[in-house]
Every structure is written in structure tokens, then in C-alpha cells.
Amino acid sequence: MHLDEMFVESKICPIGVDVTRPAFGWSYKSGLIRSQMQTAYRIVVSTEEECVQRFLWDSGKMASRKNVHILYEGPPLQSRTRYYWKLQFWDQNDQMSESPVSWWEMGLLNENDWAARWIGEPDGEPQERASLPLFRYEFNLDKSVERARAYICGLGQYELRLNGNKVSDHVLTPGWTNFDKTCLYCVYDVTDEVKNGANAVGVMLGNGFFNVTGGRYSKFKHSFGTPRCLIQLEITHTDGTTVTIASNQDWETSAGPITFSCIYGGEDFDARRVQAGWDLPGFTEREAWGYAAEVAPPVGKLKSQALSPLKVMQTFKPVSISQPTPGVYVADFGQNFSGWVEISVVGQEGSKITLSPAELLKDDGTANQKWTGSPYRFSYILKGNGEEIWSPRFSYYGFRYVQIESAIPADSSGSPTDYPVLVTIEGQMIYPDTKFLGRFESSDTMLNRTHKIINQAILSNMKSLFTDCPHREKLGWLEQVHLMGSAVAFNYQIEPLLTKTMEDIRDAQLPSGMVPTTAPEYVVFSDKWRCFRDSVSWGGAYVLTGWNLFRMYGNTRILAEHYEGMKAYIDYVTEGSDHLIVSQGLGDWYDVGEKGPGFAQKTPVSHTETAMFYHIVDIFAQIASLLNNSQDAVNYAALREKIKSAFNDAFFERETSRYATGSQTSNAMPLVLGLVDEPYKETVLSRVIEDIRLHGYHTTAGDVGHRYVLLALALNGRSDIIYEMTRQTDHPSYGYQIAHGATTLTEAWDGPTVGKSQNHFMLGHLEEWLYAGLAGIDYRYDPDFESYKVTIKPAFPQGLEEVKAEHQLPIGCLRVVWKRTDHNQLTLNVVIPANCSGDVYVPAISMDAITENGSMIEKVPCVEIIGYEAGYAVLRVSSGQYCFNSEI
């Protein structure tokens, strides 16, 4: 066995960890040798890099396969301290291997670790209040530096600068939260940025979600306070002495060049206000500067940000620039994405360029912001000193097009000559710098394009939370987190983001136990619109996201931390139900009906909400059992059975073997969630298939139901129906969106033609089927096995010739490739990670029709024949690489 990567809190060598019992994990490289299994491990932790003798904690040799989420059990960890750790592991032959030394570093664990004070603009200053503030401080170091850290929380957002340069390439920090409950601080290694001698630190502040004042378009207006910041630099010299530079009333402040910034409305920058050298030592132009004021801290508790940082991760050049009306140009980047633009411009001082991003164009070719928040714009006033390069800092948008006013693209002619020249314009896409864990490709172009538009929408809406859209709302609607959780996790490492989602939900939960539909809950819907605030299909994310963190990452700590909150939510729903029927909520939002997208039309809200109620109670009973809360496990299992009886009494017609209205969602949800009694399962499935065929192989399901329609078909061996649905290019279908120019998944099934948001991932449930259905990948962490158990059962619909998929589990890489080599011959290649076992379903006309690397299957080592069922040979395999050939 060969070690691959070592993790603390799912990251490699993180700094700023403020979890008092960090979780260790490691992965293994794929290899040719089969049956590689960990049989024991030993973790040692030390404050010394050599990790030789003086251990802070030694787990001892633990006979276990476990290699994810192993919690630190040593003495209390100290703020700021770097800890080193080393791993020993034993394989199936009791051969021990040893890792290199790795490390992590703690953040500031205690309130008294902060010497810094919150600072802001002084009250009553004659500065233009619309301009966002700058802060600066100079200091001298008289010795060489060994290590330096910057701890900062700038609300709503900040840009930290040292000696004239931006610290790190992170953007839109910190992550947004309910600032009355939690405020995130970030930690940076600034050893290379500080120097012996004179230094200067500077901070630019933005409003973010902390201070939404409106002024243009805004989804809501709310302020947790005016912008403020807390900065602490801790410098360790080579002789061991330390210096702390902390924000206080001795810092200076001035109005900055950002004259307008709203997370919804855009950002304006006046380059004439730029004070050259303000963030450098020796700055002398101090007339506009005064002393900062110490201000009240925000209400929320400081917590280290554990999220993967947001960065500019992709860039796009215009594929064309048109001139729809005189003096107005429109750049088309050819791709819808979320982020901002960077421009390079030359012109006279005081010239103003206006940039209006949009997803769609009007009939006259100009920008159309009708469905995505209008007006939204970026503007830039030139300083007039040669080529100027600018991009926004604190506001982003979802767009494909940018309308350019009062500037001439460099290769254009026929416009006023006194306009500035736009030398270049570049689209910059922002999403977390997180590890890509998945890859999918097939022989079908439509499937590949669908995979692409879904993932473009996912990435566009991955910020410090999962947003519903990157323009109009930017809110954390919760249903998509659990319904799309598996799909997203196949592609990206989202454990930190899901963990923050759980914390956002905890902060949003009401004393009654209710979990709102959004977290953080910035918009509080009135009683008149209660369904938009209180819906089990949304609030149930608290239970289901916690369960996904366990199932996908082996994280039981999250379940223990949030157990009482999850329990309180279920008790709230139970108490508010009518004899266990839940009538309140949104139900199958955005399903397909005569009235167009919006409120559920095909399926009763009470059906969908009660089915989801049953689901979260079922999962919570399993959580209670897992955590050894035996009485709760018994009580909630009993509640689950009572809900099932009430649901079937209310919605099931035994004469017709259908649920509620007989819609696809009506029958699919109970089938998948375990609400259908065994004698009726086959007939209920047939009802789902009949309705799909009746609608020409189209879905009628919406935001909630569509996932269960796909699961009902896939789990019951009918992926052929799903594949036929993916062939369609008329409404409603993924193909319709692609045929009408969508480059990201849209909010509504007919999004490119109906308007609405062109960048939503809530209907992207097909992505889960691409991995779990076509590639057949199913995995779960098994606490009894102490590792992952994998099932590989691909689907092989007629017309599809090849599928390639891989997914990086926390323990190693899982890969599936299948290809038809002839009309009745199939090759199935499978890679099972080390320390893992799997059941592989190989389609074949008989057991004798299968070989593995040319050998008859019964003679292959490390392959156990389990049986033959429904056209599949069921084989239990250990870790390693396998090549199966079969006649089908």
C-alpha cells in the first residue's frame, strides 16, 4: 500500500484550525496489486518537526481499517501552535509503512487571544459616506522574520494589503453568515510579505451581506452595522521574540476610491481617488487621513473560516463584440458564469465607463437584466495616466454578456473619438479553490453537454454557501443542498462547505425548532408567504445534509454536534402536523404545468411535504441508532411507521395502485423513500413509467420531485427510460435548454425561452444518474466495516456505447469504464481503492460468458462469485484493477 495524501479537517497542512479535536484522514494511491487492506494504524502528534520521541499524543497501534475522521484525543491544543503528525499503517501482511511528517496550525481559540480592537470610521467625519473606507498602519521591525501570521475579520468583506501588495489571491472574503451569530476570520501566512525595517498594512472594506443599503437593485435591505475590521499581525523573529501589530484607535482611515458597492447592485470605482502609496511605508500625503475609531464588535462570535477560499478560477475572452446601437457595445463571452470583469482602458481623466452584465439580450441586442436584478452595473472613472487595469472587489454577478457604454473597444471604429479606449475586457469566474473529485465522459454528445451545463451552474453557485442564483437573490435556499448533494459531491470536495451549511442552519433555526427555507436567513417572509419560509422539503436539509456528511465522508462528529438541533426540528414538524400530515410548504416547486413554472401544480403540497417528513424521521432514527441514543432510535422509528400509515391512508388508492394525483412525483417519491408496501411496488413503478411515456418521455416533476423520478427508475433497473428522456430536445428537457443556447443549467425547464434565471443548479439531478446510474457507482462509509463499501452496477441503455467515470473517495480513486466492443460484447474496467471492498455487477447472458483479463471468472484470485441475478453476475472484489469481458 502506498500513501497518497494526509489530511487534517479534510485539508492538507491547514492553518487557522479552531476545532479543538481535529479529524485526521489519509488516502492511498491506486496500484496494480490487489487486496490491499489497512489492518492497523498509529498516529503520533508532536510540537517538534522531527516527531521522534516527545509525543504530545500517541494513538498507539489501533487494529482498524479506519482512515477517515479519526479524532485527536490528546491534551488540549493551544492557539497559534503548529503541530506535527506522522502516520504508521499496517497492511494485510502486517507490513508497516511510515508517512512523512505533516502538520497543521491552530487559530486563535480564545477571546483573550485577540489583542486587536474592532475599528471603523469615526462618527461625524466630513468624509463622503458613500465611499468605502481605507485603513492603514505603519510599523518597524528591527530583526529578521522567521514567521508571520495575519488574523483578520473585515465586515462585510475586505482586501488585506501589506507593503503595497494584496495578501493572497482570495476574493469575496470572509464568507457570509448570520453576523449576529457567527463572524468568520481568516488566517494568512505573511512571512514573505513583512520585512526587516519599515512596513505598512492596509485594508479596504466592502459592504457584502453585512451592510446591504440598496441604492440600485437589492433583494432586500438590511444592515448588521457599518463596515468594520479586526486585524492582528503576529510576527516571530528568528531569535524567538514576538511582535503583535493590532488594530486600534492609532490606525488611520480615509475615504477610498470605491464610491458605491452593493452585493446586489454592483460597484463603482473612481480612480481619481486612488492615493498612490497609501499601503506603503513612508506615505506622506496624509491630509485626507484621520484616526480610526474603535467601534463595537459585531454580535456574532468569531470563528475561523474553514472553507476553501474563493478565487478567480477561470477566465473568458469575448467571442464577439457587437454594436447594437450607436455608442453601445456588447461583449459576448460565449459562456454564462458568475464573477466579474477585468478591463484595461486608456482615456482622459474623468471619463466614465459603464459596464452592465446580463445573461440574455433584448430583441435589439442590448443587455437584458429583467429577471436577474436591475439595475446592476460596474462603473469605472479613469485617472487618465496611461493604461489602467481594474476589476471589482466586493460585488459579483451571473452573466454571459456585458454591455459597454462610453468606451470604444480597441478594434472598433465609428464612435466618438473622445471616448476612452477599452483595450481588453476579460470575464473572470469565481468559485472555491476546491479539489475536483470527479470526471464523467460518454460517447453521447448530449449527455456530455448536459453534464457541462449542470457543472457550470454548480460552480457558479458555489461561494461561501450554495446560492440559488448568482445575481437576483444569491440566497442559500436549502432544498438544493440535500437534493443535489450527492451530484455535487461526485465532482467536488464539498465537506467544508456542507459543514458550514450545517452551521448556517443552526444559526438560522428558530427557538421553536423551525428551520427556515434559507440559511443564513437574510429575507424573512411574512405570515402571508409562510410557505416560502416553512417547508419540510427545504428545512429537512438539516437532517439530510448531516447524513450526507456521514455517508460520504465518515463524519460522525457533525451528527453529534447538531443532534439536538435536528431532533428539535423534527419535533417542531411533528407538533405542527395534522395527524402527521404536513400541509404547509412549497412542495414540488417549479414542476411542469399549464400555469408555467412556480407553485406546485401536479402534486399536492401535503403529499410532497409529508413524504419528506417521513424521510427525515427515517434518517434521524438511523442517526440516533448510530450515536447509540437507543431510546430515541426506538421512538423515532415508531414515529416513522405512524407517518407511513398516515401517508398511505391519505394518498394511496389501492384500487388503482397510485398515489395522490398519479403524477410522476406523486408515485416516485413514496417508491424511493420506502413508503410503498412490497405488493404494490411493481405497479406503482409502472405508473411512473406510464406517465413518462404519456408525456413523450418528458418529466413533469419539479425541484423536489425530479430527483425521485430519476431514482425510482434507476434503482429499479429502468435507466433505459431515463436515457430516452435525455434524447428529447423539446420542452421540458435538458436537451431543450441546450438546443436554445443554454450554457449553464437554467432555473426553469424552459429557461432560455421563458426568461427567469439562466444559472440555477436546482434541477441538475441528472448529474447524480450519470455517476450512480450509467457508471453504476454507489458508495457509503460503513462504520462496522470501518471503511467504504462500494457497489458498481452500471446501466447499459441501447444506443450508448461508452462511459468513463471516476470519483476520488476520501480513501482513494474509484474508476469505472465500460464499452461495447461489439453488438453483444462488453468490456468493464473497474478500479477499487485500497482499503475498500466492492460488489461489481457484470451484465452477461450467463456466468460462463464472463472473463477477467482473459481468465474464466471462477479462476480469478480476489474475485468471489456471489451469484447471478436479473442478467448480472454479482462478484465481490477486493481493492485493485479489474478488466471484465462479457457477452450480453
PDB file of N, CA, C and O in Angstrom, residues 854-886:
ATOM      1  N   GLY A 854      -8.869 -12.217 -19.456  1.00  0.00           N
ATOM      2  CA  GLY A 854      -8.711 -13.434 -20.241  1.00  0.00           C
ATOM      3  C   GLY A 854      -8.921 -14.722 -19.481  1.00  0.00           C
ATOM      4  O   GLY A 854      -8.916 -15.802 -20.088  1.00  0.00           O
ATOM      5  N   SER A 855      -9.100 -14.662 -18.161  1.00  0.00           N
ATOM      6  CA  SER A 855      -9.278 -15.872 -17.360  1.00  0.00           C
ATOM      7  C   SER A 855     -10.744 -16.070 -17.024  1.00  0.00           C
ATOM      8  O   SER A 855     -11.490 -15.096 -16.828  1.00  0.00           O
ATOM      9  N   MET A 856     -11.149 -17.346 -16.950  1.00  0.00           N
ATOM     10  CA  MET A 856     -12.514 -17.641 -16.534  1.00  0.00           C
ATOM     11  C   MET A 856     -12.721 -17.116 -15.116  1.00  0.00           C
ATOM     12  O   MET A 856     -11.828 -17.194 -14.276  1.00  0.00           O
ATOM     13  N   ILE A 857     -13.887 -16.608 -14.868  1.00  0.00           N
ATOM     14  CA  ILE A 857     -14.109 -15.827 -13.649  1.00  0.00           C
ATOM     15  C   ILE A 857     -13.901 -16.651 -12.388  1.00  0.00           C
ATOM     16  O   ILE A 857     -13.421 -16.140 -11.364  1.00  0.00           O
ATOM     17  N   GLU A 858     -14.224 -17.939 -12.452  1.00  0.00           N
ATOM     18  CA  GLU A 858     -14.094 -18.737 -11.237  1.00  0.00           C
ATOM     19  C   GLU A 858     -12.637 -19.029 -10.869  1.00  0.00           C
ATOM     20  O   GLU A 858     -12.339 -19.467  -9.753  1.00  0.00           O
ATOM     21  N   LYS A 859     -11.709 -18.723 -11.778  1.00  0.00           N
ATOM     22  CA  LYS A 859     -10.300 -18.974 -11.522  1.00  0.00           C
ATOM     23  C   LYS A 859      -9.523 -17.698 -11.147  1.00  0.00           C
ATOM     24  O   LYS A 859      -8.314 -17.758 -10.948  1.00  0.00           O
ATOM     25  N   VAL A 860     -10.229 -16.585 -11.064  1.00  0.00           N
ATOM     26  CA  VAL A 860      -9.551 -15.312 -10.820  1.00  0.00           C
ATOM     27  C   VAL A 860      -9.381 -15.096  -9.323  1.00  0.00           C
ATOM     28  O   VAL A 860     -10.363 -15.128  -8.567  1.00  0.00           O
ATOM     29  N   PRO A 861      -8.169 -14.843  -8.849  1.00  0.00           N
ATOM     30  CA  PRO A 861      -7.983 -14.546  -7.423  1.00  0.00           C
ATOM     31  C   PRO A 861      -8.587 -13.188  -7.081  1.00  0.00           C
ATOM     32  O   PRO A 861      -8.698 -12.297  -7.923  1.00  0.00           O
ATOM     33  N   CYS A 862      -8.977 -13.064  -5.843  1.00  0.00           N
ATOM     34  CA  CYS A 862      -9.548 -11.811  -5.309  1.00  0.00           C
ATOM     35  C   CYS A 862     -10.932 -11.514  -5.861  1.00  0.00           C
ATOM     36  O   CYS A 862     -11.432 -10.387  -5.723  1.00  0.00           O
ATOM     37  N   VAL A 863     -11.543 -12.475  -6.518  1.00  0.00           N
ATOM     38  CA  VAL A 863     -12.916 -12.320  -7.007  1.00  0.00           C
ATOM     39  C   VAL A 863     -13.751 -13.458  -6.441  1.00  0.00           C
ATOM     40  O   VAL A 863     -13.454 -14.633  -6.660  1.00  0.00           O
ATOM     41  N   GLU A 864     -14.798 -13.091  -5.713  1.00  0.00           N
ATOM     42  CA  GLU A 864     -15.714 -14.081  -5.139  1.00  0.00           C
ATOM     43  C   GLU A 864     -17.047 -14.010  -5.876  1.00  0.00           C
ATOM     44  O   GLU A 864     -17.629 -12.935  -6.036  1.00  0.00           O
ATOM     45  N   ILE A 865     -17.516 -15.143  -6.363  1.00  0.00           N
ATOM     46  CA  ILE A 865     -18.800 -15.190  -7.063  1.00  0.00           C
ATOM     47  C   ILE A 865     -19.921 -15.232  -6.034  1.00  0.00           C
ATOM     48  O   ILE A 865     -20.021 -16.157  -5.241  1.00  0.00           O
ATOM     49  N   ILE A 866     -20.756 -14.192  -6.045  1.00  0.00           N
ATOM     50  CA  ILE A 866     -21.884 -14.130  -5.120  1.00  0.00           C
ATOM     51  C   ILE A 866     -23.116 -14.779  -5.712  1.00  0.00           C
ATOM     52  O   ILE A 866     -23.875 -15.460  -5.024  1.00  0.00           O
ATOM     53  N   GLY A 867     -23.310 -14.594  -7.001  1.00  0.00           N
ATOM     54  CA  GLY A 867     -24.477 -15.202  -7.639  1.00  0.00           C
ATOM     55  C   GLY A 867     -24.761 -14.567  -8.988  1.00  0.00           C
ATOM     56  O   GLY A 867     -23.988 -13.749  -9.498  1.00  0.00           O
ATOM     57  N   TYR A 868     -25.871 -14.964  -9.548  1.00  0.00           N
ATOM     58  CA  TYR A 868     -26.309 -14.451 -10.843  1.00  0.00           C
ATOM     59  C   TYR A 868     -27.764 -14.050 -10.698  1.00  0.00           C
ATOM     60  O   TYR A 868     -28.603 -14.842 -10.296  1.00  0.00           O
ATOM     61  N   GLU A 869     -28.068 -12.755 -10.979  1.00  0.00           N
ATOM     62  CA  GLU A 869     -29.429 -12.286 -10.802  1.00  0.00           C
ATOM     63  C   GLU A 869     -29.798 -11.262 -11.855  1.00  0.00           C
ATOM     64  O   GLU A 869     -29.024 -10.342 -12.156  1.00  0.00           O
ATOM     65  N   ALA A 870     -30.950 -11.424 -12.440  1.00  0.00           N
ATOM     66  CA  ALA A 870     -31.538 -10.472 -13.384  1.00  0.00           C
ATOM     67  C   ALA A 870     -30.559 -10.041 -14.471  1.00  0.00           C
ATOM     68  O   ALA A 870     -30.470  -8.864 -14.826  1.00  0.00           O
ATOM     69  N   GLY A 871     -29.800 -11.010 -15.014  1.00  0.00           N
ATOM     70  CA  GLY A 871     -28.891 -10.710 -16.110  1.00  0.00           C
ATOM     71  C   GLY A 871     -27.535 -10.185 -15.696  1.00  0.00           C
ATOM     72  O   GLY A 871     -26.733  -9.797 -16.549  1.00  0.00           O
ATOM     73  N   TYR A 872     -27.258 -10.166 -14.395  1.00  0.00           N
ATOM     74  CA  TYR A 872     -25.967  -9.691 -13.892  1.00  0.00           C
ATOM     75  C   TYR A 872     -25.281 -10.802 -13.103  1.00  0.00           C
ATOM     76  O   TYR A 872     -25.909 -11.472 -12.269  1.00  0.00           O
ATOM     77  N   ALA A 873     -23.990 -10.953 -13.345  1.00  0.00           N
ATOM     78  CA  ALA A 873     -23.158 -11.752 -12.446  1.00  0.00           C
ATOM     79  C   ALA A 873     -22.709 -10.839 -11.311  1.00  0.00           C
ATOM     80  O   ALA A 873     -22.194  -9.744 -11.552  1.00  0.00           O
ATOM     81  N   VAL A 874     -22.935 -11.268 -10.081  1.00  0.00           N
ATOM     82  CA  VAL A 874     -22.593 -10.456  -8.921  1.00  0.00           C
ATOM     83  C   VAL A 874     -21.282 -10.974  -8.353  1.00  0.00           C
ATOM     84  O   VAL A 874     -21.193 -12.134  -7.912  1.00  0.00           O
ATOM     85  N   LEU A 875     -20.254 -10.115  -8.367  1.00  0.00           N
ATOM     86  CA  LEU A 875     -18.913 -10.504  -7.967  1.00  0.00           C
ATOM     87  C   LEU A 875     -18.435  -9.605  -6.848  1.00  0.00           C
ATOM     88  O   LEU A 875     -18.540  -8.374  -6.939  1.00  0.00           O
ATOM     89  N   ARG A 876     -17.899 -10.199  -5.801  1.00  0.00           N
ATOM     90  CA  ARG A 876     -17.305  -9.420  -4.710  1.00  0.00           C
ATOM     91  C   ARG A 876     -15.801  -9.350  -4.934  1.00  0.00           C
ATOM     92  O   ARG A 876     -15.138 -10.385  -5.048  1.00  0.00           O
ATOM     93  N   VAL A 877     -15.291  -8.127  -5.008  1.00  0.00           N
ATOM     94  CA  VAL A 877     -13.873  -7.959  -5.316  1.00  0.00           C
ATOM     95  C   VAL A 877     -13.212  -7.142  -4.217  1.00  0.00           C
ATOM     96  O   VAL A 877     -13.844  -6.338  -3.537  1.00  0.00           O
ATOM     97  N   SER A 878     -11.936  -7.363  -4.071  1.00  0.00           N
ATOM     98  CA  SER A 878     -11.136  -6.551  -3.160  1.00  0.00           C
ATOM     99  C   SER A 878     -10.536  -5.395  -3.951  1.00  0.00           C
ATOM    100  O   SER A 878     -10.808  -5.220  -5.142  1.00  0.00           O
ATOM    101  N   SER A 879      -9.715  -4.592  -3.310  1.00  0.00           N
ATOM    102  CA  SER A 879      -9.130  -3.445  -3.988  1.00  0.00           C
ATOM    103  C   SER A 879      -8.251  -3.895  -5.143  1.00  0.00           C
ATOM    104  O   SER A 879      -7.724  -5.004  -5.173  1.00  0.00           O
ATOM    105  N   GLY A 880      -8.103  -2.990  -6.128  1.00  0.00           N
ATOM    106  CA  GLY A 880      -7.265  -3.297  -7.276  1.00  0.00           C
ATOM    107  C   GLY A 880      -7.943  -2.959  -8.583  1.00  0.00           C
ATOM    108  O   GLY A 880      -9.034  -2.378  -8.616  1.00  0.00           O
ATOM    109  N   GLN A 881      -7.291  -3.345  -9.693  1.00  0.00           N
ATOM    110  CA  GLN A 881      -7.800  -3.069 -11.027  1.00  0.00           C
ATOM    111  C   GLN A 881      -8.299  -4.358 -11.667  1.00  0.00           C
ATOM    112  O   GLN A 881      -7.640  -5.400 -11.580  1.00  0.00           O
ATOM    113  N   TYR A 882      -9.457  -4.254 -12.336  1.00  0.00           N
ATOM    114  CA  TYR A 882     -10.086  -5.421 -12.938  1.00  0.00           C
ATOM    115  C   TYR A 882     -10.561  -5.065 -14.338  1.00  0.00           C
ATOM    116  O   TYR A 882     -11.042  -3.951 -14.578  1.00  0.00           O
ATOM    117  N   CYS A 883     -10.455  -6.032 -15.239  1.00  0.00           N
ATOM    118  CA  CYS A 883     -10.966  -5.869 -16.595  1.00  0.00           C
ATOM    119  C   CYS A 883     -11.856  -7.058 -16.922  1.00  0.00           C
ATOM    120  O   CYS A 883     -11.361  -8.179 -17.142  1.00  0.00           O
ATOM    121  N   PHE A 884     -13.152  -6.819 -16.900  1.00  0.00           N
ATOM    122  CA  PHE A 884     -14.124  -7.871 -17.173  1.00  0.00           C
ATOM    123  C   PHE A 884     -14.585  -7.778 -18.629  1.00  0.00           C
ATOM    124  O   PHE A 884     -14.835  -6.686 -19.146  1.00  0.00           O
ATOM    125  N   ASN A 885     -14.686  -8.914 -19.265  1.00  0.00           N
ATOM    126  CA  ASN A 885     -15.267  -9.013 -20.599  1.00  0.00           C
ATOM    127  C   ASN A 885     -16.432  -9.979 -20.537  1.00  0.00           C
ATOM    128  O   ASN A 885     -16.338 -11.046 -19.895  1.00  0.00           O
ATOM    129  N   SER A 886     -17.530  -9.591 -21.177  1.00  0.00           N
ATOM    130  CA  SER A 886     -18.706 -10.454 -21.109  1.00  0.00           C
ATOM    131  C   SER A 886     -19.488 -10.401 -22.405  1.00  0.00           C
ATOM    132  O   SER A 886     -19.392  -9.443 -23.190  1.00  0.00           O
TER     133      SER A 886
END
